Amino acid sequence: MLDKYDRDINYLRVSITDRCNLHCTYCRPKEGISLKGHDDILRYEEIIRIVSQAVKMGLVKVRLTGGEPLVRRGFAEFAAALKQTQGLQDISLTTNGILLDQYAEDIFKAGITRINISLDSLDKDKYFQITRGGHLDDVFRGIAAAEKAGFSPIKINAVVIKGFNDDEVLDFAQLALKKPFQIRFIEIMPVSSVNANQPEDFMPTNQLFDRICKHFKLEPLAGKKNKTDGPAKIYKVKGGPGEIGFINPVSDHFCSTCNRLRLTADGKLRACLLKDEEIDLRAALSRHCNDDELAALIQQAILLKPEKHDLDCTDRHLKKCHRDMSDIGG
Ligand code: SAM
């Protein structure tokens, strides 16, 4: 599936719910979001139909996200059914880990073996604060359950907020020294109303890299300057089993290699996280569209993909998109 700029679009992020059991300050507005009703979101069968059609067109990889995917009932059964899609090579999951203790084994048995767990602080109080009520112990129990179930790799994603958690980078690096996790630092993006125009929150990851290098030896992987793993620049931590990655959507965007589309919980296909144009697949499915019509709509979404987003760390007076991250699916 080639877009207008010759990028091969073969990766779909699917938000299966807009609901979440956490309310991270940078992701959801304080007053909450107006949640969609059951009838307003895609049924699991509809998601599977869309994915199957996209796979026929060249999709190979799906990541399930939300909201928090594990709060939607029947997740493991859905994952197992999705796994049966002929030609789909990879399904992974992004979760906050709170419910993983309960579900890790079932999800692994369903055939999902790669997992990203979001964890922005290793300090209980700070974790509670940033998530507006989350308990760090639950996440650690979830991570342990994921290890026990056999997930590999386990990636830990930390969104960096200047003055809040950037002082924890060495603690995170220490975790990669002890455990075979890939710890990834992600630059905060000014998505929608929640954190647009707050330049004081932003810290480019190259500053974290410099700090970590003062205390740890980071070795570029595979003898290259760095190995790219999706958009992450990944390094091995010398002396430990883990890796550290940096994801720089703002300071060093990776739009030229972006291969993804996003499907929102309410069935809109979105070509770029930071652009509002969407194609309404749920409406088409409700009209009982045939496969050719569905394929044409997917193709239309791909052609909407812009050459690049317009975030810029030097100019934070940004065009915001209308939907919040928790609404689009991170
Ligand atoms: N609930 C799941 C989780 O916590 O991983 C999946 C959904 S969450 C929206 C996916 C990821 O998006 C999380 O790692 C979260 O930290 C990240 N995220 C949310 N808002 C962001 C922002 N403004 N900038 C960068 N990352 C963001």
mmCIF file of C-alpha atoms and ligand atoms in Angstrom:
data_model
loop_
_atom_site.group_PDB
_atom_site.id
_atom_site.type_symbol
_atom_site.label_atom_id
_atom_site.label_comp_id
_atom_site.label_asym_id
_atom_site.label_seq_id
_atom_site.Cartn_x
_atom_site.Cartn_y
_atom_site.Cartn_z
ATOM 1 C CA MET A 1 0.000 0.000 0.000
ATOM 2 C CA LEU A 2 2.062 2.950 -1.237
ATOM 3 C CA ASP A 3 1.137 6.467 -0.221
ATOM 4 C CA LYS A 4 1.715 9.646 -2.229
ATOM 5 C CA TYR A 5 5.297 9.816 -0.965
ATOM 6 C CA ASP A 6 6.168 6.203 -1.824
ATOM 7 C CA ARG A 7 6.044 5.006 1.761
ATOM 8 C CA ASP A 8 4.863 1.430 2.151
ATOM 9 C CA ILE A 9 1.976 1.608 4.618
ATOM 10 C CA ASN A 10 1.914 -1.799 6.256
ATOM 11 C CA TYR A 11 1.264 -1.119 9.947
ATOM 12 C CA LEU A 12 -2.062 -0.404 11.661
ATOM 13 C CA ARG A 13 -2.605 0.746 15.233
ATOM 14 C CA VAL A 14 -6.040 -0.231 16.403
ATOM 15 C CA SER A 15 -7.628 1.489 19.371
ATOM 16 C CA ILE A 16 -10.162 -1.004 20.636
ATOM 17 C CA THR A 17 -11.677 1.278 23.265
ATOM 18 C CA ASP A 18 -11.561 4.901 24.328
ATOM 19 C CA ARG A 19 -11.978 3.843 27.968
ATOM 20 C CA CYS A 20 -9.029 3.728 30.319
ATOM 21 C CA ASN A 21 -8.484 2.796 33.933
ATOM 22 C CA LEU A 22 -5.913 5.593 34.288
ATOM 23 C CA HIS A 23 -6.239 9.284 33.563
ATOM 24 C CA CYS A 24 -2.728 10.417 32.734
ATOM 25 C CA THR A 25 -2.420 14.152 32.996
ATOM 26 C CA TYR A 26 -0.817 14.590 29.568
ATOM 27 C CA CYS A 27 -3.167 12.193 27.799
ATOM 28 C CA ARG A 28 -6.671 12.960 29.079
ATOM 29 C CA PRO A 29 -8.187 16.280 30.065
ATOM 30 C CA LYS A 30 -8.849 16.681 33.799
ATOM 31 C CA GLU A 31 -12.595 16.820 33.271
ATOM 32 C CA GLY A 32 -12.442 13.470 31.437
ATOM 33 C CA ILE A 33 -13.606 12.723 27.933
ATOM 34 C CA SER A 34 -17.132 11.958 26.855
ATOM 35 C CA LEU A 35 -16.960 8.224 26.481
ATOM 36 C CA LYS A 36 -18.499 6.510 23.528
ATOM 37 C CA GLY A 37 -21.331 4.065 23.993
ATOM 38 C CA HIS A 38 -21.040 0.414 23.087
ATOM 39 C CA ASP A 39 -22.972 1.077 19.870
ATOM 40 C CA ASP A 40 -20.613 3.838 18.839
ATOM 41 C CA ILE A 41 -17.462 1.754 18.759
ATOM 42 C CA LEU A 42 -16.418 -0.958 16.352
ATOM 43 C CA ARG A 43 -17.455 -4.467 17.258
ATOM 44 C CA TYR A 44 -14.597 -6.963 17.425
ATOM 45 C CA GLU A 45 -15.899 -8.662 14.247
ATOM 46 C CA GLU A 46 -15.785 -5.312 12.458
ATOM 47 C CA ILE A 47 -12.188 -4.730 13.509
ATOM 48 C CA ILE A 48 -11.293 -8.182 12.220
ATOM 49 C CA ARG A 49 -13.020 -7.485 8.910
ATOM 50 C CA ILE A 50 -11.124 -4.211 8.454
ATOM 51 C CA VAL A 51 -7.803 -5.820 9.346
ATOM 52 C CA SER A 52 -8.456 -8.758 6.988
ATOM 53 C CA GLN A 53 -9.191 -6.373 4.134
ATOM 54 C CA ALA A 54 -6.100 -4.286 4.876
ATOM 55 C CA VAL A 55 -3.961 -7.435 5.027
ATOM 56 C CA LYS A 56 -5.128 -8.331 1.513
ATOM 57 C CA MET A 57 -3.834 -4.904 0.493
ATOM 58 C CA GLY A 58 -0.423 -5.286 2.142
ATOM 59 C CA LEU A 59 -0.813 -4.747 5.874
ATOM 60 C CA VAL A 60 1.485 -7.026 7.875
ATOM 61 C CA LYS A 61 1.548 -5.621 11.385
ATOM 62 C CA VAL A 62 -1.084 -4.600 13.933
ATOM 63 C CA ARG A 63 -0.694 -3.027 17.361
ATOM 64 C CA LEU A 64 -3.674 -3.090 19.708
ATOM 65 C CA THR A 65 -4.041 -0.048 21.901
ATOM 66 C CA GLY A 66 -6.614 2.296 23.403
ATOM 67 C CA GLY A 67 -7.702 3.843 25.804
ATOM 68 C CA GLU A 68 -6.647 0.821 27.747
ATOM 69 C CA PRO A 69 -7.208 -2.303 25.639
ATOM 70 C CA LEU A 70 -7.387 -4.641 28.606
ATOM 71 C CA VAL A 71 -10.482 -2.946 30.030
ATOM 72 C CA ARG A 72 -12.556 -4.109 27.055
ATOM 73 C CA ARG A 73 -14.308 -7.357 27.831
ATOM 74 C CA GLY A 74 -13.260 -10.392 25.796
ATOM 75 C CA PHE A 75 -9.883 -8.959 24.800
ATOM 76 C CA ALA A 76 -7.951 -12.253 24.835
ATOM 77 C CA GLU A 77 -10.623 -14.045 22.780
ATOM 78 C CA PHE A 78 -10.606 -11.186 20.290
ATOM 79 C CA ALA A 79 -6.803 -11.311 20.069
ATOM 80 C CA ALA A 80 -6.937 -15.050 19.418
ATOM 81 C CA ALA A 81 -9.492 -14.533 16.631
ATOM 82 C CA LEU A 82 -7.467 -11.692 15.088
ATOM 83 C CA LYS A 83 -4.401 -13.905 15.173
ATOM 84 C CA GLN A 84 -6.143 -16.236 12.706
ATOM 85 C CA THR A 85 -6.052 -13.546 10.001
ATOM 86 C CA GLN A 86 -4.233 -15.111 7.061
ATOM 87 C CA GLY A 87 -1.170 -13.091 6.110
ATOM 88 C CA LEU A 88 -1.033 -10.960 9.256
ATOM 89 C CA GLN A 89 2.525 -11.406 10.465
ATOM 90 C CA ASP A 90 2.570 -9.627 13.777
ATOM 91 C CA ILE A 91 0.206 -8.473 16.519
ATOM 92 C CA SER A 92 1.489 -6.535 19.492
ATOM 93 C CA LEU A 93 -0.107 -4.784 22.439
ATOM 94 C CA THR A 94 0.320 -1.452 24.196
ATOM 95 C CA THR A 95 -1.009 -1.399 27.739
ATOM 96 C CA ASN A 96 -0.554 0.467 30.982
ATOM 97 C CA GLY A 97 0.004 -2.909 32.636
ATOM 98 C CA ILE A 98 -2.489 -2.391 35.455
ATOM 99 C CA LEU A 99 -4.559 -5.462 34.495
ATOM 100 C CA LEU A 100 -1.728 -7.553 33.091
ATOM 101 C CA ASP A 101 -1.345 -9.611 36.234
ATOM 102 C CA GLN A 102 -4.818 -10.935 35.515
ATOM 103 C CA TYR A 103 -4.593 -11.325 31.734
ATOM 104 C CA ALA A 104 -0.933 -11.818 30.685
ATOM 105 C CA GLU A 105 -1.136 -15.579 30.380
ATOM 106 C CA ASP A 106 -4.370 -15.602 28.353
ATOM 107 C CA ILE A 107 -3.085 -12.908 26.017
ATOM 108 C CA PHE A 108 0.159 -14.759 25.465
ATOM 109 C CA LYS A 109 -1.747 -17.969 24.780
ATOM 110 C CA ALA A 110 -3.869 -16.008 22.295
ATOM 111 C CA GLY A 111 -0.685 -15.482 20.296
ATOM 112 C CA ILE A 112 0.400 -11.980 21.234
ATOM 113 C CA THR A 113 4.016 -12.208 22.279
ATOM 114 C CA ARG A 114 5.255 -8.627 22.003
ATOM 115 C CA ILE A 115 4.152 -6.058 24.522
ATOM 116 C CA ASN A 116 4.761 -2.389 25.316
ATOM 117 C CA ILE A 117 4.008 -1.286 28.848
ATOM 118 C CA SER A 118 3.667 2.400 29.618
ATOM 119 C CA LEU A 119 5.401 3.483 32.794
ATOM 120 C CA ASP A 120 6.297 7.112 33.314
ATOM 121 C CA SER A 121 7.677 7.010 36.834
ATOM 122 C CA LEU A 122 9.343 4.498 39.121
ATOM 123 C CA ASP A 123 8.267 6.497 42.149
ATOM 124 C CA LYS A 124 4.943 5.460 43.700
ATOM 125 C CA ASP A 125 3.783 8.972 44.528
ATOM 126 C CA LYS A 126 4.765 10.414 41.188
ATOM 127 C CA TYR A 127 3.128 7.497 39.380
ATOM 128 C CA PHE A 128 -0.067 8.114 41.338
ATOM 129 C CA GLN A 129 0.109 11.800 40.468
ATOM 130 C CA ILE A 130 0.796 11.474 36.722
ATOM 131 C CA THR A 131 -1.828 8.762 36.245
ATOM 132 C CA ARG A 132 -4.340 10.509 38.528
ATOM 133 C CA GLY A 133 -4.733 7.541 40.841
ATOM 134 C CA GLY A 134 -2.722 4.594 39.471
ATOM 135 C CA HIS A 135 -0.759 2.232 41.705
ATOM 136 C CA LEU A 136 2.793 1.446 40.694
ATOM 137 C CA ASP A 137 2.679 -1.951 42.418
ATOM 138 C CA ASP A 138 -0.049 -3.056 40.015
ATOM 139 C CA VAL A 139 2.192 -2.285 37.048
ATOM 140 C CA PHE A 140 5.133 -4.149 38.540
ATOM 141 C CA ARG A 141 2.901 -7.144 39.191
ATOM 142 C CA GLY A 142 1.776 -6.865 35.567
ATOM 143 C CA ILE A 143 5.346 -6.700 34.277
ATOM 144 C CA ALA A 144 6.260 -9.760 36.362
ATOM 145 C CA ALA A 145 3.250 -11.610 34.939
ATOM 146 C CA ALA A 146 4.303 -10.660 31.405
ATOM 147 C CA GLU A 147 7.817 -12.000 32.061
ATOM 148 C CA LYS A 148 6.433 -15.188 33.540
ATOM 149 C CA ALA A 149 4.042 -15.700 30.620
ATOM 150 C CA GLY A 150 6.978 -15.451 28.201
ATOM 151 C CA PHE A 151 6.474 -12.100 26.436
ATOM 152 C CA SER A 152 9.529 -11.040 24.489
ATOM 153 C CA PRO A 153 10.450 -8.358 23.997
ATOM 154 C CA ILE A 154 8.981 -6.418 26.893
ATOM 155 C CA LYS A 155 9.268 -2.733 26.136
ATOM 156 C CA ILE A 156 8.733 -0.111 28.796
ATOM 157 C CA ASN A 157 7.645 3.271 27.446
ATOM 158 C CA ALA A 158 8.232 6.417 29.475
ATOM 159 C CA VAL A 159 6.974 9.762 28.232
ATOM 160 C CA VAL A 160 9.458 12.365 29.388
ATOM 161 C CA ILE A 161 8.089 15.444 31.104
ATOM 162 C CA LYS A 162 10.652 18.047 31.939
ATOM 163 C CA GLY A 163 10.851 18.789 35.642
ATOM 164 C CA PHE A 164 8.622 15.839 36.495
ATOM 165 C CA ASN A 165 10.367 12.606 35.576
ATOM 166 C CA ASP A 166 13.533 13.558 33.696
ATOM 167 C CA ASP A 167 15.396 13.173 36.986
ATOM 168 C CA GLU A 168 14.523 9.453 36.867
ATOM 169 C CA VAL A 169 16.385 8.592 33.670
ATOM 170 C CA LEU A 170 19.242 6.960 35.528
ATOM 171 C CA ASP A 171 16.817 4.827 37.566
ATOM 172 C CA PHE A 172 15.188 3.698 34.336
ATOM 173 C CA ALA A 173 18.620 2.970 32.856
ATOM 174 C CA GLN A 174 19.425 0.953 35.987
ATOM 175 C CA LEU A 175 16.359 -1.180 35.252
ATOM 176 C CA ALA A 176 17.839 -2.063 31.841
ATOM 177 C CA LEU A 177 20.995 -3.106 33.650
ATOM 178 C CA LYS A 178 19.044 -5.607 35.732
ATOM 179 C CA LYS A 179 16.280 -6.796 33.425
ATOM 180 C CA PRO A 180 16.072 -7.747 29.730
ATOM 181 C CA PHE A 181 13.669 -4.909 29.022
ATOM 182 C CA GLN A 182 13.880 -2.291 26.333
ATOM 183 C CA ILE A 183 13.318 1.028 28.096
ATOM 184 C CA ARG A 184 12.178 3.704 25.666
ATOM 185 C CA PHE A 185 12.077 7.404 26.379
ATOM 186 C CA ILE A 186 9.457 9.225 24.329
ATOM 187 C CA GLU A 187 9.225 12.944 23.724
ATOM 188 C CA ILE A 188 5.939 14.398 24.819
ATOM 189 C CA MET A 189 3.775 15.561 21.940
ATOM 190 C CA PRO A 190 1.364 18.453 22.163
ATOM 191 C CA VAL A 191 -1.689 16.502 21.109
ATOM 192 C CA SER A 192 -4.949 18.394 21.321
ATOM 193 C CA SER A 193 -6.014 20.457 24.279
ATOM 194 C CA VAL A 194 -4.312 18.517 27.039
ATOM 195 C CA ASN A 195 -0.784 19.685 26.627
ATOM 196 C CA ALA A 196 -0.604 21.879 23.589
ATOM 197 C CA ASN A 197 1.456 25.005 23.984
ATOM 198 C CA GLN A 198 3.242 23.931 27.134
ATOM 199 C CA PRO A 199 6.820 24.224 26.020
ATOM 200 C CA GLU A 200 7.990 23.885 29.606
ATOM 201 C CA ASP A 201 7.033 20.184 29.607
ATOM 202 C CA PHE A 202 9.150 19.315 26.623
ATOM 203 C CA MET A 203 12.634 17.864 26.812
ATOM 204 C CA PRO A 204 14.412 16.525 23.727
ATOM 205 C CA THR A 205 15.675 12.998 24.278
ATOM 206 C CA ASN A 206 19.207 13.901 23.213
ATOM 207 C CA GLN A 207 19.559 15.595 26.615
ATOM 208 C CA LEU A 208 18.591 12.312 28.298
ATOM 209 C CA PHE A 209 21.048 10.437 26.126
ATOM 210 C CA ASP A 210 23.854 12.745 27.269
ATOM 211 C CA ARG A 211 22.896 12.302 30.932
ATOM 212 C CA ILE A 212 22.743 8.535 30.675
ATOM 213 C CA CYS A 213 26.074 8.372 28.863
ATOM 214 C CA LYS A 214 27.777 10.022 31.831
ATOM 215 C CA HIS A 215 26.950 6.965 33.965
ATOM 216 C CA PHE A 216 26.320 4.055 31.586
ATOM 217 C CA LYS A 217 27.955 2.837 28.437
ATOM 218 C CA LEU A 218 25.437 2.731 25.621
ATOM 219 C CA GLU A 219 26.446 0.615 22.680
ATOM 220 C CA PRO A 220 24.752 1.074 19.321
ATOM 221 C CA LEU A 221 23.253 -2.228 18.301
ATOM 222 C CA ALA A 222 24.383 -4.458 15.466
ATOM 223 C CA GLY A 223 27.626 -2.553 14.942
ATOM 224 C CA LYS A 224 25.733 0.319 13.360
ATOM 225 C CA LYS A 225 25.469 3.853 14.633
ATOM 226 C CA ASN A 226 22.155 2.704 15.920
ATOM 227 C CA LYS A 227 19.610 0.116 15.020
ATOM 228 C CA THR A 228 16.210 1.502 14.237
ATOM 229 C CA ASP A 229 13.298 -0.355 15.681
ATOM 230 C CA GLY A 230 10.304 1.416 14.283
ATOM 231 C CA PRO A 231 11.069 4.999 15.101
ATOM 232 C CA ALA A 232 13.203 4.183 18.172
ATOM 233 C CA LYS A 233 16.976 4.553 18.239
ATOM 234 C CA ILE A 234 18.114 1.619 20.322
ATOM 235 C CA TYR A 235 21.265 1.033 22.359
ATOM 236 C CA LYS A 236 22.480 -1.860 24.457
ATOM 237 C CA VAL A 237 23.386 -1.011 28.052
ATOM 238 C CA LYS A 238 26.861 -2.405 28.589
ATOM 239 C CA GLY A 239 26.962 -4.892 31.441
ATOM 240 C CA GLY A 240 23.241 -5.615 31.484
ATOM 241 C CA PRO A 241 20.619 -7.571 29.586
ATOM 242 C CA GLY A 242 18.471 -4.583 28.674
ATOM 243 C CA GLU A 243 18.381 -1.907 26.009
ATOM 244 C CA ILE A 244 17.556 1.769 25.968
ATOM 245 C CA GLY A 245 15.687 3.488 23.173
ATOM 246 C CA PHE A 246 14.859 7.062 22.288
ATOM 247 C CA ILE A 247 11.791 8.085 20.331
ATOM 248 C CA ASN A 248 11.873 11.644 19.056
ATOM 249 C CA PRO A 249 8.634 12.543 17.313
ATOM 250 C CA VAL A 250 9.235 16.236 17.908
ATOM 251 C CA SER A 251 12.976 16.978 17.854
ATOM 252 C CA ASP A 252 13.844 14.578 15.062
ATOM 253 C CA HIS A 253 10.663 13.390 13.454
ATOM 254 C CA PHE A 254 10.531 10.120 11.584
ATOM 255 C CA CYS A 255 7.722 10.976 9.173
ATOM 256 C CA SER A 256 9.761 9.994 6.117
ATOM 257 C CA THR A 257 9.723 6.389 7.327
ATOM 258 C CA CYS A 258 6.249 6.420 8.877
ATOM 259 C CA ASN A 259 4.424 3.296 7.742
ATOM 260 C CA ARG A 260 1.321 3.495 9.912
ATOM 261 C CA LEU A 261 -2.364 4.142 9.906
ATOM 262 C CA ARG A 262 -4.552 4.393 12.998
ATOM 263 C CA LEU A 263 -8.019 3.012 13.484
ATOM 264 C CA THR A 264 -9.916 4.785 16.257
ATOM 265 C CA ALA A 265 -12.317 2.948 18.544
ATOM 266 C CA ASP A 266 -15.235 4.606 16.748
ATOM 267 C CA GLY A 267 -14.055 3.291 13.429
ATOM 268 C CA LYS A 268 -12.284 6.247 11.845
ATOM 269 C CA LEU A 269 -9.170 5.517 9.832
ATOM 270 C CA ARG A 270 -6.586 8.191 10.448
ATOM 271 C CA ALA A 271 -3.501 8.645 8.335
ATOM 272 C CA CYS A 272 -1.451 10.716 10.794
ATOM 273 C CA LEU A 273 -1.681 11.048 14.555
ATOM 274 C CA LEU A 274 -1.358 14.794 14.252
ATOM 275 C CA LYS A 275 -3.728 15.486 11.364
ATOM 276 C CA ASP A 276 -7.459 15.479 11.753
ATOM 277 C CA GLU A 277 -8.522 14.032 8.412
ATOM 278 C CA GLU A 278 -10.240 10.685 8.900
ATOM 279 C CA ILE A 279 -12.182 8.176 6.850
ATOM 280 C CA ASP A 280 -15.273 6.784 8.502
ATOM 281 C CA LEU A 281 -15.115 3.007 8.123
ATOM 282 C CA ARG A 282 -17.753 2.287 10.745
ATOM 283 C CA ALA A 283 -20.349 4.229 8.777
ATOM 284 C CA ALA A 284 -19.435 2.201 5.695
ATOM 285 C CA LEU A 285 -19.679 -1.073 7.601
ATOM 286 C CA SER A 286 -23.066 -0.034 8.973
ATOM 287 C CA ARG A 287 -24.199 0.469 5.374
ATOM 288 C CA HIS A 288 -23.050 -3.126 4.702
ATOM 289 C CA CYS A 289 -20.374 -2.012 2.260
ATOM 290 C CA ASN A 290 -18.777 -4.739 0.178
ATOM 291 C CA ASP A 291 -15.051 -5.565 0.231
ATOM 292 C CA ASP A 292 -14.266 -3.414 -2.802
ATOM 293 C CA GLU A 293 -15.857 -0.392 -1.154
ATOM 294 C CA LEU A 294 -13.969 -1.055 2.058
ATOM 295 C CA ALA A 295 -10.706 -1.397 0.133
ATOM 296 C CA ALA A 296 -11.380 1.888 -1.660
ATOM 297 C CA LEU A 297 -11.897 3.675 1.676
ATOM 298 C CA ILE A 298 -8.661 2.258 3.079
ATOM 299 C CA GLN A 299 -6.880 3.408 -0.057
ATOM 300 C CA GLN A 300 -8.443 6.855 0.344
ATOM 301 C CA ALA A 301 -7.064 7.079 3.911
ATOM 302 C CA ILE A 302 -3.588 6.149 2.713
ATOM 303 C CA LEU A 303 -3.696 8.933 0.154
ATOM 304 C CA LEU A 304 -4.501 11.382 2.947
ATOM 305 C CA LYS A 305 -1.180 10.689 4.604
ATOM 306 C CA PRO A 306 0.741 13.961 4.755
ATOM 307 C CA GLU A 307 4.426 14.135 3.954
ATOM 308 C CA LYS A 308 5.095 15.125 7.558
ATOM 309 C CA HIS A 309 3.483 16.536 10.656
ATOM 310 C CA ASP A 310 4.154 20.121 11.627
ATOM 311 C CA LEU A 311 5.375 19.787 15.183
ATOM 312 C CA ASP A 312 8.505 21.691 15.822
ATOM 313 C CA CYS A 313 10.284 21.924 19.151
ATOM 314 C CA THR A 314 11.426 25.449 18.467
ATOM 315 C CA ASP A 315 7.959 26.725 17.652
ATOM 316 C CA ARG A 316 5.440 25.330 20.078
ATOM 317 C CA HIS A 317 2.542 27.398 18.795
ATOM 318 C CA LEU A 318 1.240 24.338 17.178
ATOM 319 C CA LYS A 319 -1.659 23.363 15.137
ATOM 320 C CA LYS A 320 -3.433 20.978 17.441
ATOM 321 C CA CYS A 321 -5.582 18.099 16.387
ATOM 322 C CA HIS A 322 -9.061 17.979 17.764
ATOM 323 C CA ARG A 323 -8.973 14.560 19.383
ATOM 324 C CA ASP A 324 -6.970 13.682 22.481
ATOM 325 C CA MET A 325 -4.383 10.918 22.451
ATOM 326 C CA SER A 326 -6.603 8.699 24.571
ATOM 327 C CA ASP A 327 -9.348 9.188 21.995
ATOM 328 C CA ILE A 328 -7.214 8.476 18.922
ATOM 329 C CA GLY A 329 -5.215 5.619 20.383
ATOM 330 C CA GLY A 330 -1.552 6.027 21.250
HETATM 331 N N1 SAM B 1 -3.479 2.617 27.817
HETATM 332 C C1 SAM B 1 -2.387 2.140 27.019
HETATM 333 C C2 SAM B 1 -1.075 2.610 27.583
HETATM 334 O O1 SAM B 1 -1.068 3.321 28.579
HETATM 335 O O2 SAM B 1 -0.048 2.220 27.045
HETATM 336 C C3 SAM B 1 -2.483 2.472 25.553
HETATM 337 C C4 SAM B 1 -2.943 3.832 25.149
HETATM 338 S S1 SAM B 1 -1.845 5.167 25.561
HETATM 339 C C5 SAM B 1 -2.695 6.518 24.807
HETATM 340 C C6 SAM B 1 -0.481 4.800 24.507
HETATM 341 C C7 SAM B 1 0.784 5.577 24.736
HETATM 342 O O3 SAM B 1 0.592 6.919 24.339
HETATM 343 C C8 SAM B 1 1.253 5.600 26.169
HETATM 344 O O4 SAM B 1 2.576 5.135 26.230
HETATM 345 C C9 SAM B 1 1.203 7.070 26.510
HETATM 346 O O5 SAM B 1 2.203 7.414 27.420
HETATM 347 C C10 SAM B 1 1.416 7.705 25.165
HETATM 348 N N2 SAM B 1 0.984 9.094 25.113
HETATM 349 C C11 SAM B 1 -0.211 9.602 25.450
HETATM 350 N N3 SAM B 1 -0.231 10.953 25.275
HETATM 351 C C12 SAM B 1 0.990 11.292 24.793
HETATM 352 C C13 SAM B 1 1.596 12.514 24.405
HETATM 353 N N4 SAM B 1 0.928 13.657 24.483
HETATM 354 N N5 SAM B 1 2.862 12.493 23.958
HETATM 355 C C14 SAM B 1 3.545 11.317 23.876
HETATM 356 N N6 SAM B 1 3.028 10.121 24.218
HETATM 357 C C15 SAM B 1 1.775 10.108 24.677
#
